[in-house]
GROMACS .gro file of C-alpha atoms in nm:
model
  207
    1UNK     CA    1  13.107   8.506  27.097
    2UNK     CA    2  12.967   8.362  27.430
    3UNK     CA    3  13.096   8.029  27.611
    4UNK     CA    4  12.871   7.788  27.798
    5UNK     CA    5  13.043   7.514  27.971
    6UNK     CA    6  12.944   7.219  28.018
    7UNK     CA    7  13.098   6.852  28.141
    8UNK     CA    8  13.358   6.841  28.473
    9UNK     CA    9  13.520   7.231  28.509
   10UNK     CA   10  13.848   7.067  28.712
   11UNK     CA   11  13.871   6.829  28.373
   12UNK     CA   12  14.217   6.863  28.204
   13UNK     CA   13  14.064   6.757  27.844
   14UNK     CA   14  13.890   7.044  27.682
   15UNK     CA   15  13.623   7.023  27.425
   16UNK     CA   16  13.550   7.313  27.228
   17UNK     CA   17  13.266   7.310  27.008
   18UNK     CA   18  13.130   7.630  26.795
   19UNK     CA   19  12.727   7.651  26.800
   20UNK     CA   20  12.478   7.827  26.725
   21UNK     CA   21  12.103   7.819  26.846
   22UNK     CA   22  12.004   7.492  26.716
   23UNK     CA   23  12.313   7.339  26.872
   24UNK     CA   24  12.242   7.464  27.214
   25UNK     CA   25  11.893   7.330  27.235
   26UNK     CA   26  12.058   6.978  27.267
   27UNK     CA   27  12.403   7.064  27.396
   28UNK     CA   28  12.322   6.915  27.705
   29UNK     CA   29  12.203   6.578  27.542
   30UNK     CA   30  12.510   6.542  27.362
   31UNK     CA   31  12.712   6.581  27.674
   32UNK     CA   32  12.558   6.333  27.867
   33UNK     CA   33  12.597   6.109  27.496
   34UNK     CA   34  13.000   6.169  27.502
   35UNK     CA   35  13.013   6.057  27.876
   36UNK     CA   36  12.811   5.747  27.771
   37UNK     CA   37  13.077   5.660  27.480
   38UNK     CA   38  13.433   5.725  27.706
   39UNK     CA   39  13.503   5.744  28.065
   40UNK     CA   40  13.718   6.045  27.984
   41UNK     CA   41  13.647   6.346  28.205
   42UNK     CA   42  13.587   6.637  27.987
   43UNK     CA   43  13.472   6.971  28.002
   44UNK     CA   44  13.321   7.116  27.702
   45UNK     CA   45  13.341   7.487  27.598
   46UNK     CA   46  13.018   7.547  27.357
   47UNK     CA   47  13.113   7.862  27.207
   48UNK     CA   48  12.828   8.077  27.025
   49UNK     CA   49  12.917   8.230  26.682
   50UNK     CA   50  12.641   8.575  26.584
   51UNK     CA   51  12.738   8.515  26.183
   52UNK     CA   52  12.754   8.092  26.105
   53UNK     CA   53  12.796   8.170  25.736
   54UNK     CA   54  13.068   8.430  25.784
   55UNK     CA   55  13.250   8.299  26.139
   56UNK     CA   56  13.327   7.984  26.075
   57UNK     CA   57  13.385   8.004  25.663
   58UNK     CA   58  13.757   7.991  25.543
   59UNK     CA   59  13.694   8.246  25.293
   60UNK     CA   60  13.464   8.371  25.069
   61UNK     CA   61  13.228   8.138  24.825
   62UNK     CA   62  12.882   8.208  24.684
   63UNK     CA   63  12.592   8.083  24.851
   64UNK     CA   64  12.495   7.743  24.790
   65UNK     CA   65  12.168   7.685  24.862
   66UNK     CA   66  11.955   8.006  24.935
   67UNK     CA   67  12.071   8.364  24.901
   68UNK     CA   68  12.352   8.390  25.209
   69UNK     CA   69  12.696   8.335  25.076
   70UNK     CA   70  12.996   8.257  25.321
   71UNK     CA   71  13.205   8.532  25.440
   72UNK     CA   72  13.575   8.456  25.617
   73UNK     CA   73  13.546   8.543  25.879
   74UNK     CA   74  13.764   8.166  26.005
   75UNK     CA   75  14.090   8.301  26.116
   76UNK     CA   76  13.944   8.561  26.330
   77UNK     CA   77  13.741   8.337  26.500
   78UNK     CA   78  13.998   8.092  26.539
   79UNK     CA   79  14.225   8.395  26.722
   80UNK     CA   80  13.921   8.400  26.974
   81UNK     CA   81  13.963   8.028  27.013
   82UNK     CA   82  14.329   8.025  27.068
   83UNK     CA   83  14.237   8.250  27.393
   84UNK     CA   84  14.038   7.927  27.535
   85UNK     CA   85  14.355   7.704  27.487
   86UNK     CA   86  14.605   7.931  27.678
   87UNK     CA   87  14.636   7.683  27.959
   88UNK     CA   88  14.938   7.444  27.799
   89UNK     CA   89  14.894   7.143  28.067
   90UNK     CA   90  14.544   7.086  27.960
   91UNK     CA   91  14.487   6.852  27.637
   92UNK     CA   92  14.229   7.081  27.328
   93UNK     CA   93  14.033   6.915  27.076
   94UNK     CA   94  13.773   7.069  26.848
   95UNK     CA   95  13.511   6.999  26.676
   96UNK     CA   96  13.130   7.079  26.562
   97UNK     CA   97  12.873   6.989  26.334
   98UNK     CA   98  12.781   7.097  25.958
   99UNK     CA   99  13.002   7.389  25.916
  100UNK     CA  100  13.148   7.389  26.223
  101UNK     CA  101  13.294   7.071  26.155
  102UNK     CA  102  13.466   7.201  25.856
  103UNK     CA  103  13.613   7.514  26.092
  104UNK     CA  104  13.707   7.249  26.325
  105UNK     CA  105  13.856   7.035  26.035
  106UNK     CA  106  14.024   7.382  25.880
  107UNK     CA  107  14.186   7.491  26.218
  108UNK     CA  108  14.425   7.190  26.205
  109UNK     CA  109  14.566   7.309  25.906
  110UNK     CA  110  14.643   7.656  26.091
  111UNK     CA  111  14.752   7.552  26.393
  112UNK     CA  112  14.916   7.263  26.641
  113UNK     CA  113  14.730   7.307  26.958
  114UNK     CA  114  14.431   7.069  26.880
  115UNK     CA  115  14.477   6.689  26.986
  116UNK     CA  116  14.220   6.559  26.761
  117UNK     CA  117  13.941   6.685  26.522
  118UNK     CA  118  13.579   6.592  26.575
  119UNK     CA  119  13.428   6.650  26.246
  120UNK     CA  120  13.061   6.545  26.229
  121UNK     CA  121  12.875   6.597  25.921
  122UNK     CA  122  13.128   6.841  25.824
  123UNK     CA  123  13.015   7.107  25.527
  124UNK     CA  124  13.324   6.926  25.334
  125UNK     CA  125  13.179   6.991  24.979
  126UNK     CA  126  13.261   7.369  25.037
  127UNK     CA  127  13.407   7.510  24.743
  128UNK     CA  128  13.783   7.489  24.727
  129UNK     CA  129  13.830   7.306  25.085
  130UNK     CA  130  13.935   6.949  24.882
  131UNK     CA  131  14.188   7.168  24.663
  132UNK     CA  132  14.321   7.301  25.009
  133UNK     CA  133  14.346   6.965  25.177
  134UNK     CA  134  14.548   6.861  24.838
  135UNK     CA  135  14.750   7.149  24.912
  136UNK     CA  136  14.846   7.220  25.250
  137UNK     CA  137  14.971   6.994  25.553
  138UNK     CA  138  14.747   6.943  25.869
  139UNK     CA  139  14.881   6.915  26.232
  140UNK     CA  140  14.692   6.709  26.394
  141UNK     CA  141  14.759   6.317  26.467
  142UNK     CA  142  14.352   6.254  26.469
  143UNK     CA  143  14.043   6.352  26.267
  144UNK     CA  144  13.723   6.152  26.297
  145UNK     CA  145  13.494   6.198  25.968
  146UNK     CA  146  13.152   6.129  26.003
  147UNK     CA  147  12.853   6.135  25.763
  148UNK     CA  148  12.474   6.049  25.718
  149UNK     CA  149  12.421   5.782  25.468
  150UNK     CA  150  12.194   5.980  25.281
  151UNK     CA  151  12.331   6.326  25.249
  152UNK     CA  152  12.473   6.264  24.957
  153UNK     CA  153  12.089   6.204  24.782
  154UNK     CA  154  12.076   6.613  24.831
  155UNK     CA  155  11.909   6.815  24.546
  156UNK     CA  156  12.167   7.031  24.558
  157UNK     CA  157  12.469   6.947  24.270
  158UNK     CA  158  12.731   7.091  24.514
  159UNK     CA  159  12.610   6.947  24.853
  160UNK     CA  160  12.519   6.599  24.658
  161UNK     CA  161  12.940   6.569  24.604
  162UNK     CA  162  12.960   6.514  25.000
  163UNK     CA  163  13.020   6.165  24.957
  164UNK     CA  164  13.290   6.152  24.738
  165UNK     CA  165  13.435   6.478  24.853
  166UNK     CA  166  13.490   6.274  25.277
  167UNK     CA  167  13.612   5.984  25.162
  168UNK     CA  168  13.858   6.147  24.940
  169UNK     CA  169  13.934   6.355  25.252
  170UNK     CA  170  13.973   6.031  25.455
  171UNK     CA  171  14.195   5.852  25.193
  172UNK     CA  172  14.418   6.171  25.139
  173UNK     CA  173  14.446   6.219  25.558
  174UNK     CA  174  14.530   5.844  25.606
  175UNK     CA  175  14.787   5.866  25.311
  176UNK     CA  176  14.947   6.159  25.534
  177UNK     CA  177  15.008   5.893  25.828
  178UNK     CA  178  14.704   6.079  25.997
  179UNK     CA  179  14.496   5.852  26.272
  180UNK     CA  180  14.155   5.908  26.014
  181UNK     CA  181  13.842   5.738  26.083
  182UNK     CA  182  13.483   5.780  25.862
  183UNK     CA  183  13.162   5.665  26.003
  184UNK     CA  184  12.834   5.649  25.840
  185UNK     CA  185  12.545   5.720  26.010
  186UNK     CA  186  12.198   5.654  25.956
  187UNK     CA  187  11.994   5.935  25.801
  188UNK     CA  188  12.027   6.278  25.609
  189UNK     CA  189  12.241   6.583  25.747
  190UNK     CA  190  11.933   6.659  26.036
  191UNK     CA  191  11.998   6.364  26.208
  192UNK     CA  192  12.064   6.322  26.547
  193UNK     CA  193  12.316   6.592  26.547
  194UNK     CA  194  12.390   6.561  26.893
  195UNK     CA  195  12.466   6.208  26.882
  196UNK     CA  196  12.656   6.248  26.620
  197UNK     CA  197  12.911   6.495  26.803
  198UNK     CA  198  12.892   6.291  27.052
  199UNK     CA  199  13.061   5.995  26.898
  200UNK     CA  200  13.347   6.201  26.708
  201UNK     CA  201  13.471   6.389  27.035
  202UNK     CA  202  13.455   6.078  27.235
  203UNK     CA  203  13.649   5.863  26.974
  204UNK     CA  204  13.923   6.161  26.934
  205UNK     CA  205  13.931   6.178  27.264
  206UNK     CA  206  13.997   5.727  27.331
  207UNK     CA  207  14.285   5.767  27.059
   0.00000   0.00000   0.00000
């Protein structure tokens, strides 16, 4: 993995964000979007994962659309991330977009040291994540959900559940006395990604 930083470097609020190429090509946009939407000072660690499919995926599921299935490679990625939050005086969130927003969403239920969750457009109709939210107890006080109002009008039978699958993930987070928030955006999943971010660290962030 490699870091770019971005945001205030003395800032005792860290952001960290898993990306891959895509992301980086408007990293810097969505910075100067999260300073619009809080006064917060913030720095924000973009950290680059070589495998998306296998880094940031729980554990093993066929592929969904394509040929490339997900590996799980998660918890080893999420030992690299606990290195970034060794600092205890400084406040960690994370969060990400697509699949990175369901790692983000995922490392809450492994772990304390995140503040918040920024999940934005998070991959949440991967297979078996609702049946592990049912199962297992997250430890975090806030998640932001977010969503494109028309990802759900996907070919694709499993993606087209994304709908139904966040707001049962909202209703179930909320019924655990978690500080849960869904917004709908405009548009399908390739949206504005970076605005999109934008909003969900800044609102876990205000909370």
């Amino acid at each position: 993995m490699t870091i770019q930083e971005y945001g205030n470097a003395s800032a005792n609020t860290i952001l960290i964000q898993m990306v891959d190429d895509h992301d980086l090509e408007v990293i810097e946009n969505e910075t100067r979007y999260i300073g619009e939407y809080t006064t917060k000072n913030f720095r924000l660690l973009a950290v680059k994962v070589s495998d998306w499919n296998t880094d940031l995926s729980p554990w093993n599921a066929p592929a969904v659309f394509g040929n490339e299935g997900f590996g799980a490679g998660a918890a080893e990625t999420l030992e690299e991330v606990k290195k970034l939050c060794a600092d205890s005086s400084k406040s960690y969130y994370i969060g990400g977009y697509s699949l990175a927003g369901l790692f983000a969403l995922w490392t809450a239920y492994q772990t304390d040291l995140f503040k918040g969750i920024a999940a934005a457009s998070p991959s949440i109709w991967f297979p078996g994540f609702p049946e592990y939210m049912k199962e297992h107890e997250i430890h975090t006080n806030s998640v932001y959900l977010s969503l494109g109002d028309k990802e759900a009008k996907a070919r694709n039978p499993i993606m087209a559940t994304v709908a139904d699958r966040i707001q049962e993930a909202r209703n179930r987070l909320k019924d655990h006395g978690v500080n849960c928030t869904l917004e709908w955006n405009p548009g399908n999943h390739f949206r504005d990604p970076d605005v999109r971010t934008a909003k969900a660290f800044a609102w876990v962030m205000d909370q």
